[in-house]
Amino acid sequence: MNYIYIDESGDLGKGSKYFIRGAIIVDDYIKLERSITKIRRKFKKELGNFQEIKGNKTKNFIIKKLLTKVNSLNSEIFIIVFDKKDKYKINYKNDFNVLYDIIASELAKEIKITKSTLIIVDTCKPKKKLVNNFNQRFLDKINNSKNHQINIIHQNSINQKGLQVIDVIVWAAFQYMEHNNSEFIDLIDNKKIKKVFKD
């Protein structure tokens, strides 16, 4: 069975130039979670009472250590980059929930399902209807030609260590795109980055 963890960095409003979505695919979620456990154990003093590791709240040297650990996993990493100047190319009817789902579906197009899969998405939708809309659009666009079983759940990253890993990865991509700082994203070997809705 495969496990896919999905998160984003940036926003769709006026707070950033770019909106980043990413996914990490693993067949052994225990090893992925263990990477967080080991970091927490090694840097217990530095992390203090933080309940989770997040890119925008964790010290840089800890983030770098985690990103190098990701390279030892049997994983695939997909990152899509949306330049918000390209909003006019999308028919989202000024509904940011729709825009969010459309961009997520661009990430889905990059993923090929090869076996039964559980997709874990960082919780962001406040209503069940919005969650269902997201799930349907995502499943419609994902590459699942052999019709393997796919389940999607939405979880809080505090309870999912895999979501903490992808949080740090998309944060690293955001630093590169938004601030031209590649020191974090360059640490990740097995990644594919794609700009979407470009001419």
Tab-separated table of N, CA and C in Angstrom, residues 37-186:
chain	number	residue	atom	x	y	z
A	37	THR	N	10.244	11.431	14.582
A	37	THR	CA	10.519	10.959	15.948
A	37	THR	C	11.987	11.134	16.292
A	38	LYS	N	12.871	10.779	15.365
A	38	LYS	CA	14.318	10.885	15.615
A	38	LYS	C	14.749	12.332	15.755
A	39	ILE	N	14.176	13.205	14.922
A	39	ILE	CA	14.509	14.631	15.023
A	39	ILE	C	14.048	15.189	16.360
A	40	ARG	N	12.847	14.813	16.781
A	40	ARG	CA	12.329	15.312	18.062
A	40	ARG	C	13.204	14.823	19.217
A	41	ARG	N	13.661	13.583	19.128
A	41	ARG	CA	14.494	13.030	20.189
A	41	ARG	C	15.856	13.716	20.225
A	42	LYS	N	16.443	13.926	19.059
A	42	LYS	CA	17.780	14.507	18.991
A	42	LYS	C	17.796	15.977	19.396
A	43	PHE	N	16.724	16.700	19.035
A	43	PHE	CA	16.687	18.132	19.305
A	43	PHE	C	15.588	18.482	20.307
A	44	LYS	N	15.445	17.634	21.292
A	44	LYS	CA	14.393	17.804	22.304
A	44	LYS	C	14.485	19.175	22.983
A	45	LYS	N	15.674	19.576	23.334
A	45	LYS	CA	15.860	20.852	24.024
A	45	LYS	C	15.493	22.020	23.121
A	46	GLU	N	15.951	21.968	21.859
A	46	GLU	CA	15.708	23.072	20.929
A	46	GLU	C	14.226	23.191	20.550
A	47	LEU	N	13.550	22.063	20.445
A	47	LEU	CA	12.135	22.074	20.049
A	47	LEU	C	11.213	22.430	21.207
A	48	GLY	N	11.680	22.200	22.423
A	48	GLY	CA	10.910	22.602	23.596
A	48	GLY	C	9.511	22.018	23.625
A	49	ASN	N	8.516	22.886	23.801
A	49	ASN	CA	7.132	22.440	23.934
A	49	ASN	C	6.348	22.455	22.621
A	50	PHE	N	7.040	22.696	21.501
A	50	PHE	CA	6.337	22.689	20.216
A	50	PHE	C	5.715	21.319	19.984
A	51	GLN	N	4.427	21.300	19.646
A	51	GLN	CA	3.728	20.035	19.446
A	51	GLN	C	4.051	19.383	18.109
A	52	GLU	N	4.519	20.183	17.161
A	52	GLU	CA	4.836	19.628	15.847
A	52	GLU	C	5.975	20.412	15.213
A	53	ILE	N	6.605	19.774	14.242
A	53	ILE	CA	7.657	20.430	13.479
A	53	ILE	C	7.027	21.080	12.260
A	54	LYS	N	7.238	22.383	12.127
A	54	LYS	CA	6.686	23.131	10.990
A	54	LYS	C	7.788	24.010	10.409
A	55	GLY	N	7.752	24.158	9.089
A	55	GLY	CA	8.792	24.913	8.423
A	55	GLY	C	8.938	26.330	8.928
A	56	ASN	N	7.827	26.995	9.198
A	56	ASN	CA	7.894	28.415	9.573
A	56	ASN	C	8.105	28.651	11.065
A	57	LYS	N	8.252	27.568	11.840
A	57	LYS	CA	8.424	27.734	13.285
A	57	LYS	C	9.647	27.003	13.838
A	58	THR	N	10.301	26.223	12.998
A	58	THR	CA	11.411	25.384	13.457
A	58	THR	C	12.732	25.994	13.010
A	59	LYS	N	13.753	25.868	13.839
A	59	LYS	CA	15.064	26.439	13.522
A	59	LYS	C	15.630	25.802	12.249
A	60	ASN	N	16.348	26.627	11.497
A	60	ASN	CA	16.829	26.200	10.183
A	60	ASN	C	17.696	24.952	10.221
A	61	PHE	N	18.553	24.829	11.197
A	61	PHE	CA	19.455	23.676	11.213
A	61	PHE	C	18.695	22.378	11.478
A	62	ILE	N	17.572	22.467	12.174
A	62	ILE	CA	16.744	21.277	12.396
A	62	ILE	C	16.016	20.908	11.103
A	63	ILE	N	15.510	21.906	10.405
A	63	ILE	CA	14.857	21.665	9.121
A	63	ILE	C	15.816	20.979	8.152
A	64	LYS	N	17.046	21.471	8.096
A	64	LYS	CA	18.038	20.886	7.189
A	64	LYS	C	18.319	19.434	7.543
A	65	LYS	N	18.370	19.147	8.822
A	65	LYS	CA	18.608	17.763	9.253
A	65	LYS	C	17.454	16.866	8.816
A	66	LEU	N	16.224	17.350	8.966
A	66	LEU	CA	15.057	16.563	8.556
A	66	LEU	C	15.049	16.345	7.045
A	67	LEU	N	15.347	17.369	6.275
A	67	LEU	CA	15.324	17.246	4.822
A	67	LEU	C	16.366	16.249	4.318
A	68	THR	N	17.506	16.189	4.964
A	68	THR	CA	18.514	15.196	4.563
A	68	THR	C	18.048	13.784	4.919
A	69	LYS	N	17.274	13.654	5.988
A	69	LYS	CA	16.724	12.342	6.346
A	69	LYS	C	15.710	11.862	5.310
A	70	VAL	N	14.974	12.804	4.722
A	70	VAL	CA	13.976	12.446	3.706
A	70	VAL	C	14.635	11.696	2.546
A	71	ASN	N	15.881	12.046	2.233
A	71	ASN	CA	16.572	11.407	1.112
A	71	ASN	C	16.831	9.920	1.340
A	72	SER	N	16.803	9.485	2.580
A	72	SER	CA	17.051	8.069	2.867
A	72	SER	C	15.771	7.229	2.742
A	73	LEU	N	14.642	7.891	2.520
A	73	LEU	CA	13.371	7.193	2.392
A	73	LEU	C	13.145	6.755	0.945
A	74	ASN	N	12.410	5.701	0.765
A	74	ASN	CA	11.967	5.304	-0.571
A	74	ASN	C	10.712	6.117	-0.876
A	75	SER	N	10.912	7.270	-1.491
A	75	SER	CA	9.795	8.205	-1.660
A	75	SER	C	9.851	8.907	-3.002
A	76	GLU	N	8.710	9.458	-3.390
A	76	GLU	CA	8.611	10.379	-4.513
A	76	GLU	C	8.022	11.679	-3.975
A	77	ILE	N	8.533	12.793	-4.483
A	77	ILE	CA	8.056	14.093	-4.037
A	77	ILE	C	7.656	14.918	-5.256
A	78	PHE	N	6.425	15.405	-5.235
A	78	PHE	CA	5.911	16.242	-6.309
A	78	PHE	C	5.535	17.604	-5.735
A	79	ILE	N	5.990	18.663	-6.401
A	79	ILE	CA	5.704	20.025	-5.957
A	79	ILE	C	5.185	20.820	-7.140
A	80	ILE	N	4.063	21.488	-6.967
A	80	ILE	CA	3.574	22.391	-8.009
A	80	ILE	C	3.615	23.822	-7.486
A	81	VAL	N	3.905	24.735	-8.393
A	81	VAL	CA	4.082	26.147	-8.056
A	81	VAL	C	3.073	26.956	-8.859
A	82	PHE	N	2.274	27.741	-8.150
A	82	PHE	CA	1.288	28.600	-8.802
A	82	PHE	C	1.644	30.049	-8.546
A	83	ASP	N	1.923	30.774	-9.623
A	83	ASP	CA	2.157	32.212	-9.558
A	83	ASP	C	0.796	32.893	-9.575
A	84	LYS	N	0.476	33.604	-8.526
A	84	LYS	CA	-0.874	34.161	-8.400
A	84	LYS	C	-1.191	35.235	-9.448
A	85	LYS	N	-0.181	35.687	-10.178
A	85	LYS	CA	-0.447	36.592	-11.298
A	85	LYS	C	-1.236	35.887	-12.396
A	86	ASP	N	-1.242	34.546	-12.359
A	86	ASP	CA	-1.935	33.764	-13.389
A	86	ASP	C	-3.369	33.399	-13.008
A	87	LYS	N	-3.892	34.019	-11.970
A	87	LYS	CA	-5.276	33.723	-11.565
A	87	LYS	C	-6.276	33.965	-12.691
A	88	TYR	N	-5.997	34.973	-13.494
A	88	TYR	CA	-6.949	35.339	-14.552
A	88	TYR	C	-7.141	34.213	-15.570
A	89	LYS	N	-6.230	33.246	-15.599
A	89	LYS	CA	-6.321	32.137	-16.552
A	89	LYS	C	-7.288	31.043	-16.082
A	90	ILE	N	-7.759	31.178	-14.853
A	90	ILE	CA	-8.574	30.112	-14.253
A	90	ILE	C	-9.984	30.622	-14.011
A	91	ASN	N	-10.957	29.839	-14.390
A	91	ASN	CA	-12.359	30.190	-14.171
A	91	ASN	C	-12.806	29.662	-12.798
A	92	TYR	N	-12.515	30.444	-11.773
A	92	TYR	CA	-12.863	30.003	-10.422
A	92	TYR	C	-13.977	30.854	-9.799
A	93	LYS	N	-14.513	31.774	-10.569
A	93	LYS	CA	-15.672	32.565	-10.168
A	93	LYS	C	-15.462	33.300	-8.842
A	94	ASN	N	-14.218	33.725	-8.627
A	94	ASN	CA	-13.848	34.466	-7.410
A	94	ASN	C	-14.134	33.689	-6.129
A	95	ASP	N	-14.140	32.374	-6.233
A	95	ASP	CA	-14.337	31.509	-5.065
A	95	ASP	C	-13.006	30.834	-4.759
A	96	PHE	N	-12.371	31.229	-3.659
A	96	PHE	CA	-11.053	30.695	-3.335
A	96	PHE	C	-11.082	29.207	-3.028
A	97	ASN	N	-12.215	28.681	-2.570
A	97	ASN	CA	-12.317	27.238	-2.367
A	97	ASN	C	-12.195	26.498	-3.699
A	98	VAL	N	-12.828	27.052	-4.721
A	98	VAL	CA	-12.744	26.447	-6.056
A	98	VAL	C	-11.317	26.565	-6.594
A	99	LEU	N	-10.721	27.735	-6.441
A	99	LEU	CA	-9.343	27.938	-6.901
A	99	LEU	C	-8.395	26.972	-6.208
A	100	TYR	N	-8.562	26.826	-4.913
A	100	TYR	CA	-7.746	25.899	-4.117
A	100	TYR	C	-7.850	24.485	-4.677
A	101	ASP	N	-9.059	24.057	-4.983
A	101	ASP	CA	-9.277	22.701	-5.487
A	101	ASP	C	-8.711	22.521	-6.892
A	102	ILE	N	-8.831	23.545	-7.723
A	102	ILE	CA	-8.292	23.467	-9.081
A	102	ILE	C	-6.775	23.316	-9.045
A	103	ILE	N	-6.127	24.078	-8.184
A	103	ILE	CA	-4.661	23.977	-8.068
A	103	ILE	C	-4.271	22.611	-7.518
A	104	ALA	N	-5.032	22.134	-6.545
A	104	ALA	CA	-4.764	20.793	-5.999
A	104	ALA	C	-4.895	19.729	-7.081
A	105	SER	N	-5.845	19.905	-7.986
A	105	SER	CA	-6.035	18.922	-9.054
A	105	SER	C	-4.852	18.906	-10.013
A	106	GLU	N	-4.131	20.026	-10.127
A	106	GLU	CA	-2.909	20.047	-10.923
A	106	GLU	C	-1.837	19.164	-10.285
A	107	LEU	N	-1.813	19.136	-8.971
A	107	LEU	CA	-0.905	18.222	-8.265
A	107	LEU	C	-1.327	16.778	-8.510
A	108	ALA	N	-2.626	16.529	-8.475
A	108	ALA	CA	-3.137	15.173	-8.688
A	108	ALA	C	-2.692	14.621	-10.045
A	109	LYS	N	-2.645	15.472	-11.066
A	109	LYS	CA	-2.252	15.036	-12.408
A	109	LYS	C	-0.828	14.482	-12.448
A	110	GLU	N	0.011	14.921	-11.506
A	110	GLU	CA	1.407	14.487	-11.487
A	110	GLU	C	1.588	13.128	-10.827
A	111	ILE	N	0.568	12.663	-10.114
A	111	ILE	CA	0.694	11.450	-9.303
A	111	ILE	C	0.131	10.247	-10.043
A	112	LYS	N	0.920	9.192	-10.109
A	112	LYS	CA	0.464	7.945	-10.719
A	112	LYS	C	0.232	6.915	-9.618
A	113	ILE	N	-0.976	6.391	-9.557
A	113	ILE	CA	-1.339	5.402	-8.545
A	113	ILE	C	-0.976	4.008	-9.060
A	114	THR	N	-0.182	3.288	-8.291
A	114	THR	CA	0.279	1.959	-8.717
A	114	THR	C	-0.211	0.833	-7.814
A	115	LYS	N	-0.862	1.205	-6.720
A	115	LYS	CA	-1.407	0.203	-5.794
A	115	LYS	C	-2.443	0.888	-4.911
A	116	SER	N	-3.091	0.136	-4.047
A	116	SER	CA	-4.042	0.744	-3.110
A	116	SER	C	-3.345	1.873	-2.354
A	117	THR	N	-4.052	2.974	-2.182
A	117	THR	CA	-3.406	4.185	-1.669
A	117	THR	C	-4.294	4.906	-0.664
A	118	LEU	N	-3.655	5.381	0.399
A	118	LEU	CA	-4.308	6.268	1.360
A	118	LEU	C	-3.689	7.645	1.207
A	119	ILE	N	-4.536	8.646	0.951
A	119	ILE	CA	-4.086	10.027	0.815
A	119	ILE	C	-4.470	10.789	2.079
A	120	ILE	N	-3.479	11.417	2.703
A	120	ILE	CA	-3.709	12.186	3.921
A	120	ILE	C	-3.451	13.652	3.613
A	121	VAL	N	-4.479	14.477	3.764
A	121	VAL	CA	-4.404	15.898	3.437
A	121	VAL	C	-4.468	16.704	4.731
A	122	ASP	N	-3.609	17.715	4.831
A	122	ASP	CA	-3.657	18.580	6.006
A	122	ASP	C	-4.993	19.318	6.034
A	123	THR	N	-5.674	19.264	7.158
A	123	THR	CA	-7.014	19.840	7.281
A	123	THR	C	-7.022	21.331	6.969
A	124	CYS	N	-7.925	21.740	6.077
A	124	CYS	CA	-8.067	23.173	5.783
A	124	CYS	C	-9.502	23.535	5.430
A	125	LYS	N	-10.338	22.540	5.192
A	125	LYS	CA	-11.718	22.796	4.791
A	125	LYS	C	-12.643	22.728	6.010
A	126	PRO	N	-13.407	23.795	6.276
A	126	PRO	CA	-14.225	23.830	7.490
A	126	PRO	C	-15.541	23.061	7.398
A	127	LYS	N	-15.974	22.744	6.170
A	127	LYS	CA	-17.280	22.097	6.018
A	127	LYS	C	-17.152	20.804	5.222
A	128	LYS	N	-18.005	19.837	5.559
A	128	LYS	CA	-17.963	18.530	4.904
A	128	LYS	C	-18.180	18.653	3.401
A	129	LYS	N	-19.078	19.549	2.982
A	129	LYS	CA	-19.347	19.721	1.561
A	129	LYS	C	-18.089	20.163	0.821
A	130	LEU	N	-17.331	21.066	1.414
A	130	LEU	CA	-16.100	21.543	0.792
A	130	LEU	C	-15.059	20.429	0.729
A	131	VAL	N	-15.002	19.612	1.763
A	131	VAL	CA	-14.097	18.454	1.769
A	131	VAL	C	-14.464	17.499	0.642
A	132	ASN	N	-15.752	17.221	0.493
A	132	ASN	CA	-16.210	16.309	-0.549
A	132	ASN	C	-15.910	16.859	-1.953
A	133	ASN	N	-16.082	18.165	-2.118
A	133	ASN	CA	-15.767	18.790	-3.412
A	133	ASN	C	-14.288	18.646	-3.745
A	134	PHE	N	-13.461	18.884	-2.745
A	134	PHE	CA	-12.006	18.728	-2.936
A	134	PHE	C	-11.682	17.295	-3.325
A	135	ASN	N	-12.203	16.338	-2.560
A	135	ASN	CA	-11.897	14.929	-2.800
A	135	ASN	C	-12.303	14.504	-4.210
A	136	GLN	N	-13.493	14.927	-4.635
A	136	GLN	CA	-13.993	14.517	-5.946
A	136	GLN	C	-13.132	15.072	-7.070
A	137	ARG	N	-12.794	16.346	-6.981
A	137	ARG	CA	-11.979	16.954	-8.039
A	137	ARG	C	-10.594	16.316	-8.075
A	138	PHE	N	-10.031	16.046	-6.905
A	138	PHE	CA	-8.701	15.439	-6.826
A	138	PHE	C	-8.709	14.041	-7.438
A	139	LEU	N	-9.703	13.248	-7.072
A	139	LEU	CA	-9.795	11.873	-7.592
A	139	LEU	C	-10.068	11.852	-9.096
A	140	ASP	N	-10.801	12.837	-9.590
A	140	ASP	CA	-11.095	12.907	-11.018
A	140	ASP	C	-9.834	13.136	-11.850
A	141	LYS	N	-8.843	13.818	-11.268
A	141	LYS	CA	-7.649	14.201	-12.021
A	141	LYS	C	-6.453	13.279	-11.791
A	142	ILE	N	-6.483	12.471	-10.746
A	142	ILE	CA	-5.331	11.642	-10.434
A	142	ILE	C	-5.196	10.514	-11.456
A	143	ASN	N	-3.964	10.112	-11.701
A	143	ASN	CA	-3.679	9.083	-12.699
A	143	ASN	C	-3.840	7.702	-12.068
A	144	ASN	N	-5.021	7.119	-12.246
A	144	ASN	CA	-5.340	5.828	-11.639
A	144	ASN	C	-5.970	4.917	-12.692
A	145	SER	N	-5.224	4.670	-13.764
A	145	SER	CA	-5.760	3.955	-14.924
A	145	SER	C	-6.184	2.522	-14.606
A	146	LYS	N	-5.590	1.926	-13.573
A	146	LYS	CA	-5.939	0.539	-13.220
A	146	LYS	C	-6.959	0.462	-12.084
A	147	ASN	N	-7.511	1.608	-11.724
A	147	ASN	CA	-8.590	1.684	-10.728
A	147	ASN	C	-8.247	1.032	-9.387
A	148	HIS	N	-7.059	1.338	-8.900
A	148	HIS	CA	-6.704	0.899	-7.551
A	148	HIS	C	-7.571	1.659	-6.539
A	149	GLN	N	-7.781	1.045	-5.405
A	149	GLN	CA	-8.579	1.707	-4.365
A	149	GLN	C	-7.819	2.896	-3.795
A	150	ILE	N	-8.524	4.022	-3.686
A	150	ILE	CA	-7.944	5.237	-3.093
A	150	ILE	C	-8.893	5.751	-2.024
A	151	ASN	N	-8.357	6.038	-0.864
A	151	ASN	CA	-9.115	6.699	0.202
A	151	ASN	C	-8.427	8.008	0.544
A	152	ILE	N	-9.222	9.033	0.786
A	152	ILE	CA	-8.683	10.337	1.196
A	152	ILE	C	-9.206	10.678	2.586
A	153	ILE	N	-8.289	11.063	3.462
A	153	ILE	CA	-8.689	11.552	4.780
A	153	ILE	C	-8.044	12.916	5.006
A	154	HIS	N	-8.705	13.748	5.785
A	154	HIS	CA	-8.196	15.071	6.133
A	154	HIS	C	-7.883	15.072	7.622
A	155	GLN	N	-6.632	15.365	7.955
A	155	GLN	CA	-6.167	15.241	9.339
A	155	GLN	C	-5.418	16.501	9.764
A	156	ASN	N	-5.360	16.697	11.077
A	156	ASN	CA	-4.546	17.766	11.641
A	156	ASN	C	-3.097	17.293	11.693
A	157	SER	N	-2.190	18.149	11.277
A	157	SER	CA	-0.779	17.750	11.200
A	157	SER	C	-0.177	17.433	12.570
A	158	ILE	N	-0.794	17.906	13.639
A	158	ILE	CA	-0.315	17.546	14.975
A	158	ILE	C	-0.385	16.036	15.165
A	159	ASN	N	-1.390	15.416	14.547
A	159	ASN	CA	-1.616	13.982	14.729
A	159	ASN	C	-1.011	13.129	13.614
A	160	GLN	N	-0.409	13.757	12.616
A	160	GLN	CA	0.150	13.021	11.486
A	160	GLN	C	1.584	13.498	11.223
A	161	LYS	N	2.545	12.673	11.603
A	161	LYS	CA	3.945	13.068	11.427
A	161	LYS	C	4.313	13.193	9.955
A	162	GLY	N	3.669	12.402	9.104
A	162	GLY	CA	3.932	12.514	7.669
A	162	GLY	C	3.553	13.880	7.130
A	163	LEU	N	2.494	14.480	7.672
A	163	LEU	CA	2.103	15.829	7.262
A	163	LEU	C	3.133	16.862	7.703
A	164	GLN	N	3.803	16.597	8.807
A	164	GLN	CA	4.858	17.509	9.252
A	164	GLN	C	6.042	17.471	8.296
A	165	VAL	N	6.315	16.292	7.750
A	165	VAL	CA	7.405	16.172	6.778
A	165	VAL	C	7.082	16.956	5.507
A	166	ILE	N	5.882	16.773	4.967
A	166	ILE	CA	5.537	17.483	3.736
A	166	ILE	C	5.373	18.981	3.988
A	167	ASP	N	4.989	19.374	5.183
A	167	ASP	CA	4.949	20.794	5.542
A	167	ASP	C	6.327	21.423	5.371
A	168	VAL	N	7.344	20.755	5.876
A	168	VAL	CA	8.711	21.277	5.777
A	168	VAL	C	9.174	21.300	4.317
A	169	ILE	N	8.789	20.295	3.549
A	169	ILE	CA	9.189	20.237	2.139
A	169	ILE	C	8.572	21.385	1.345
A	170	VAL	N	7.273	21.622	1.508
A	170	VAL	CA	6.646	22.710	0.737
A	170	VAL	C	7.118	24.076	1.242
A	171	TRP	N	7.437	24.160	2.519
A	171	TRP	CA	8.024	25.400	3.054
A	171	TRP	C	9.363	25.658	2.370
A	172	ALA	N	10.160	24.605	2.197
A	172	ALA	CA	11.460	24.743	1.529
A	172	ALA	C	11.275	25.228	0.090
A	173	ALA	N	10.264	24.683	-0.595
A	173	ALA	CA	9.975	25.122	-1.962
A	173	ALA	C	9.519	26.577	-1.985
A	174	PHE	N	8.738	26.965	-0.985
A	174	PHE	CA	8.249	28.340	-0.885
A	174	PHE	C	9.417	29.311	-0.687
A	175	GLN	N	10.380	28.926	0.146
A	175	GLN	CA	11.549	29.796	0.356
A	175	GLN	C	12.294	30.023	-0.957
A	176	TYR	N	12.344	28.994	-1.761
A	176	TYR	CA	13.021	29.096	-3.059
A	176	TYR	C	12.270	30.019	-4.010
A	177	MET	N	10.966	29.821	-4.127
A	177	MET	CA	10.182	30.594	-5.086
A	177	MET	C	9.946	32.025	-4.610
A	178	GLU	N	9.553	32.159	-3.368
A	178	GLU	CA	9.143	33.468	-2.849
A	178	GLU	C	10.336	34.359	-2.514
A	179	HIS	N	11.412	33.748	-2.003
A	179	HIS	CA	12.540	34.527	-1.486
A	179	HIS	C	13.859	34.230	-2.198
A	180	ASN	N	13.789	33.425	-3.275
A	180	ASN	CA	14.992	33.068	-4.041
A	180	ASN	C	16.064	32.451	-3.142
A	181	ASN	N	15.625	31.658	-2.181
A	181	ASN	CA	16.533	31.002	-1.239
A	181	ASN	C	16.442	29.485	-1.464
A	182	SER	N	17.458	28.927	-2.077
A	182	SER	CA	17.427	27.507	-2.433
A	182	SER	C	18.170	26.606	-1.448
A	183	GLU	N	18.625	27.148	-0.332
A	183	GLU	CA	19.460	26.353	0.573
A	183	GLU	C	18.726	25.159	1.170
A	184	PHE	N	17.404	25.227	1.234
A	184	PHE	CA	16.626	24.119	1.806
A	184	PHE	C	16.177	23.139	0.725
A	185	ILE	N	15.588	23.658	-0.349
A	185	ILE	CA	15.063	22.771	-1.399
A	185	ILE	C	16.192	21.996	-2.073
A	186	ASP	N	17.386	22.561	-2.123
A	186	ASP	CA	18.515	21.877	-2.753
A	186	ASP	C	18.945	20.629	-1.988
